[in-house]
Short mmCIF file of C-alpha atoms in Angstrom, two decimals:
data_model
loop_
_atom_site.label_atom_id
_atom_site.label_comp_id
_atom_site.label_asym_id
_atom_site.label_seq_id
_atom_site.Cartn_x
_atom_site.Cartn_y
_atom_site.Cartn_z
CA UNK U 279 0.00 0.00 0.00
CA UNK U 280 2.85 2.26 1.04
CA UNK U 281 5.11 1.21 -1.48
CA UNK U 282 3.47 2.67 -5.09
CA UNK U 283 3.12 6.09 -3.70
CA UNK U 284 6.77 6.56 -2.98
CA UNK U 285 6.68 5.59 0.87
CA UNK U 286 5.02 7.99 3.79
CA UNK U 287 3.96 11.07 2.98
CA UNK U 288 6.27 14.60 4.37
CA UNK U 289 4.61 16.66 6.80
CA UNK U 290 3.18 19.54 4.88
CA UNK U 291 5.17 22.44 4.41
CA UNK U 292 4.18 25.79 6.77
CA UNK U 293 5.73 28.79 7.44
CA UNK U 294 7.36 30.17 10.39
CA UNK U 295 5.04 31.94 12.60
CA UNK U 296 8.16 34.78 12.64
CA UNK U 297 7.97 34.92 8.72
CA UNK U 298 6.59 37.66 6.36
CA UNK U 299 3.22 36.28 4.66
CA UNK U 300 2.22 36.15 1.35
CA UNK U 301 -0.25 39.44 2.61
CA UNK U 302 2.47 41.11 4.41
CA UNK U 303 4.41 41.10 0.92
CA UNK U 304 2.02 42.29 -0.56
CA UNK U 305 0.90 45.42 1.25
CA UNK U 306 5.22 45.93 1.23
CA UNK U 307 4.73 46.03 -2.50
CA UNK U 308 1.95 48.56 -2.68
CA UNK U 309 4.05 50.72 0.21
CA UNK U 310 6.69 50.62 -2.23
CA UNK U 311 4.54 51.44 -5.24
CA UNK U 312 3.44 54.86 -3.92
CA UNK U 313 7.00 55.62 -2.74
CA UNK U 314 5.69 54.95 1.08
CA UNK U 315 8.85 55.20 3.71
CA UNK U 316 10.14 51.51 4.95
CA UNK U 317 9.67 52.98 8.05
CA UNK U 318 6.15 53.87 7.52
CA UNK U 319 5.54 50.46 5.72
CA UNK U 320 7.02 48.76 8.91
CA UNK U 321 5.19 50.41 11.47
CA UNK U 322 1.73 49.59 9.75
CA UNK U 323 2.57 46.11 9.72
CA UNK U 324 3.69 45.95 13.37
CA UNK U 325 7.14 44.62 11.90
CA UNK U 326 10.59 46.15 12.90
CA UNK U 327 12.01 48.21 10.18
CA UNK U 328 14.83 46.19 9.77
CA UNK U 329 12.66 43.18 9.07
CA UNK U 330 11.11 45.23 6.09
CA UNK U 331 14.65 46.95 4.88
CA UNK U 332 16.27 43.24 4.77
CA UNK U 333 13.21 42.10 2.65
CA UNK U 334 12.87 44.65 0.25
CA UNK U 335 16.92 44.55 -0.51
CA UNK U 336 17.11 40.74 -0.43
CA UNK U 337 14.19 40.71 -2.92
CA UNK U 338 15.28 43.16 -5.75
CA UNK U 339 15.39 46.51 -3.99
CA UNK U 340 12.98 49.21 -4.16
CA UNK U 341 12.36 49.40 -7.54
CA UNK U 342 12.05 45.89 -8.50
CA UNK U 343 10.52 44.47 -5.40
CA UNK U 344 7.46 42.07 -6.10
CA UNK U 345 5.11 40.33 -3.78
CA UNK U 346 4.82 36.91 -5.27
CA UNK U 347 8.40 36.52 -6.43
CA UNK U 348 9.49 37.59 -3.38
CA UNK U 349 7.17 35.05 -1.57
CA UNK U 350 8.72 31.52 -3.60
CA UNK U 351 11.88 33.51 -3.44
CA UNK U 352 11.46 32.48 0.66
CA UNK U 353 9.94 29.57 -0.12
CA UNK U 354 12.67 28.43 -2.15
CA UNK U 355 15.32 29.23 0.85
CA UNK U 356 13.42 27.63 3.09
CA UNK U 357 14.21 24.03 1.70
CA UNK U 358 16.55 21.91 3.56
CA UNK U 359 18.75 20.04 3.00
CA UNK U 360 20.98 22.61 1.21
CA UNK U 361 23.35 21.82 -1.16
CA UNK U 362 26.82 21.57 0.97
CA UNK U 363 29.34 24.68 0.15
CA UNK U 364 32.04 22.31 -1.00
CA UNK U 365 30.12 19.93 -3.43
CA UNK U 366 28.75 23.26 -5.40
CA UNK U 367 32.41 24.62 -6.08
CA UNK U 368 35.23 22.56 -6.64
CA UNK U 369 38.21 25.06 -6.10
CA UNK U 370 37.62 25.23 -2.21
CA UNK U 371 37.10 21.14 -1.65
CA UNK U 372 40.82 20.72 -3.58
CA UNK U 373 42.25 23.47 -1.32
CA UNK U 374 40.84 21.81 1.54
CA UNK U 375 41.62 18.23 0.41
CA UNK U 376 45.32 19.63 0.18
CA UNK U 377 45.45 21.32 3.08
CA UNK U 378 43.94 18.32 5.26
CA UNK U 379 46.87 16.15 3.51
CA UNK U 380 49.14 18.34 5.34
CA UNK U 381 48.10 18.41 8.64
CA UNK U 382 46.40 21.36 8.76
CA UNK U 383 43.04 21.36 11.14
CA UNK U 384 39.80 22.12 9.31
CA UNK U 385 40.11 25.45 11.81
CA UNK U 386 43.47 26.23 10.49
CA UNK U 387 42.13 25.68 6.89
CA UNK U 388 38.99 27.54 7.23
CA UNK U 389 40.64 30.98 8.73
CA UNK U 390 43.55 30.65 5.41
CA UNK U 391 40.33 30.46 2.85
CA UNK U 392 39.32 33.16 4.95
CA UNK U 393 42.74 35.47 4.60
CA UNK U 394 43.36 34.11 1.17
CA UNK U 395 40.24 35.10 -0.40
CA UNK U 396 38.50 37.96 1.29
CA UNK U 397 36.29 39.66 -1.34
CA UNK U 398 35.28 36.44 -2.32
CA UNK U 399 32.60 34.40 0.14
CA UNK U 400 31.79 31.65 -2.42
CA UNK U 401 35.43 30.06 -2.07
CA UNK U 402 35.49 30.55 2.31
CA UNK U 403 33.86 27.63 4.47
CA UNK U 404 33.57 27.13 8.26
CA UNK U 405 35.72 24.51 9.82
CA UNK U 406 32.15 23.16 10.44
CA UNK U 407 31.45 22.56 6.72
CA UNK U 408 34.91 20.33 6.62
CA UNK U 409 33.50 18.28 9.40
CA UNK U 410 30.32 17.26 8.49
CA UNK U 411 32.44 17.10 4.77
CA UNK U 412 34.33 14.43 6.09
CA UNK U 413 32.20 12.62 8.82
CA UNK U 414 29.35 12.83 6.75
CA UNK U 415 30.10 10.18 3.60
CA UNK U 416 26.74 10.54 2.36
CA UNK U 417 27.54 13.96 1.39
CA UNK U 418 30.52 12.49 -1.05
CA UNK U 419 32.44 15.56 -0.95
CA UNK U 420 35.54 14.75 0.77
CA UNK U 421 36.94 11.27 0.47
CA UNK U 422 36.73 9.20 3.59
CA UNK U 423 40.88 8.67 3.47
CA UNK U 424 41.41 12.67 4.63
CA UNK U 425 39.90 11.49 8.38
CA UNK U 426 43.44 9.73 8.97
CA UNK U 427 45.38 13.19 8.03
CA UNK U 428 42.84 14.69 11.12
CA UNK U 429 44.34 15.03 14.25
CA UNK U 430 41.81 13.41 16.43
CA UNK U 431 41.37 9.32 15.37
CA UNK U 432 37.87 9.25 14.94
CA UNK U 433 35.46 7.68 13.07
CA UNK U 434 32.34 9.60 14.16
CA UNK U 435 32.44 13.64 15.23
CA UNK U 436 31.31 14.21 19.04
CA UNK U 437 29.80 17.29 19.84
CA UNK U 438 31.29 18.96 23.41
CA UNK U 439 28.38 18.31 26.24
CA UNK U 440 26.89 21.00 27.63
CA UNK U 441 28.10 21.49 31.44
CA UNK U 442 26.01 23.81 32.76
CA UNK U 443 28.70 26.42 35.10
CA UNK U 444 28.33 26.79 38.50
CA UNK U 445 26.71 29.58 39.77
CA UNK U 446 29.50 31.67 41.88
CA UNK U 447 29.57 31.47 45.72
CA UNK U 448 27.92 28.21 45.41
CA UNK U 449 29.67 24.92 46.16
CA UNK U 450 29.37 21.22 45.31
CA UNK U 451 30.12 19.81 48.75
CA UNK U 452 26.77 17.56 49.93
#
């Protein structure tokens, strides 16, 4: 039964109850079209002005700003997963793969993308990124053989635990 319709069906997709709305876009758009100040616009939706200023320049700017564009345009960053940094450009997965070949850390490699290539963010990724690059095969970005040129011998990441701090004058005797 499962089987012919491609397995269990995804939760339906919903926005976030932070997120503009297909309405709130839309009376942005008419703001705009009568030249209406982002401050103004913002204050009539109840929205911070930022909000509104980070919309309207993500989106096209004021003259090109539409309502329904701008809504799939969310829509469409909104999917996960996204496609990992390193699989969509190849010059900053053979600098890594290099680097990682000579004992550098992924931190170590992540702050020289960073130095070597400042104007340009599409070639710079967080040591983060590397990681889940490496212990993350099903990503196929970064062979599996670079985890022996790591530092730490393992064959699965651990996250730190949290340890919550003491609070100060307080002591653990019992």
């Amino acid at each position: 039964m499962i089987s012919p319709t491609g397995g269990i069906r995804p939760a339906a997709c919903k926005r976030g109850s932070r997120a503009l709305s297909l309405a709130e876009r839309e009376e942005i758009s008419l703001g705009l079209s009568v030249c209406e100040p982002l401050r103004a616009i913002a204050r009539r939706l109840g929205r911070s002005p930022s909000t509104i200023s980070r919309e309207v320049r993500r989106n096209g700017g004021v003259a090109r700003y539409r309502a329904t564009i701008s809504d799939q345009a969310a829509w469409d960053r909104a999917l996960r997963p996204k496609p990992c940094k390193l699989a969509c450009s190849p010059s900053p997965a053979q600098a890594v793969t290099v680097k990682l070949r000579r004992k550098w850390s992924p931190e170590q490699i992540a702050g020289w993308l960073r130095r070597s290539f400042p104007e340009e963010p599409h070639k710079q990724v967080s040591h983060e990124t590397i990681y889940r690059s490496l212990y993350m095969q099903a990503r196929g970005v970064l062979k599996k053989e670079l985890l022996r040129h790591l530092r730490a011998r393992r064959t699965i990441r651990m996250s730190r635990p949290k340890v919550p701090w003491p609070i100060a004058g307080t002591t653990s005797s019992g």
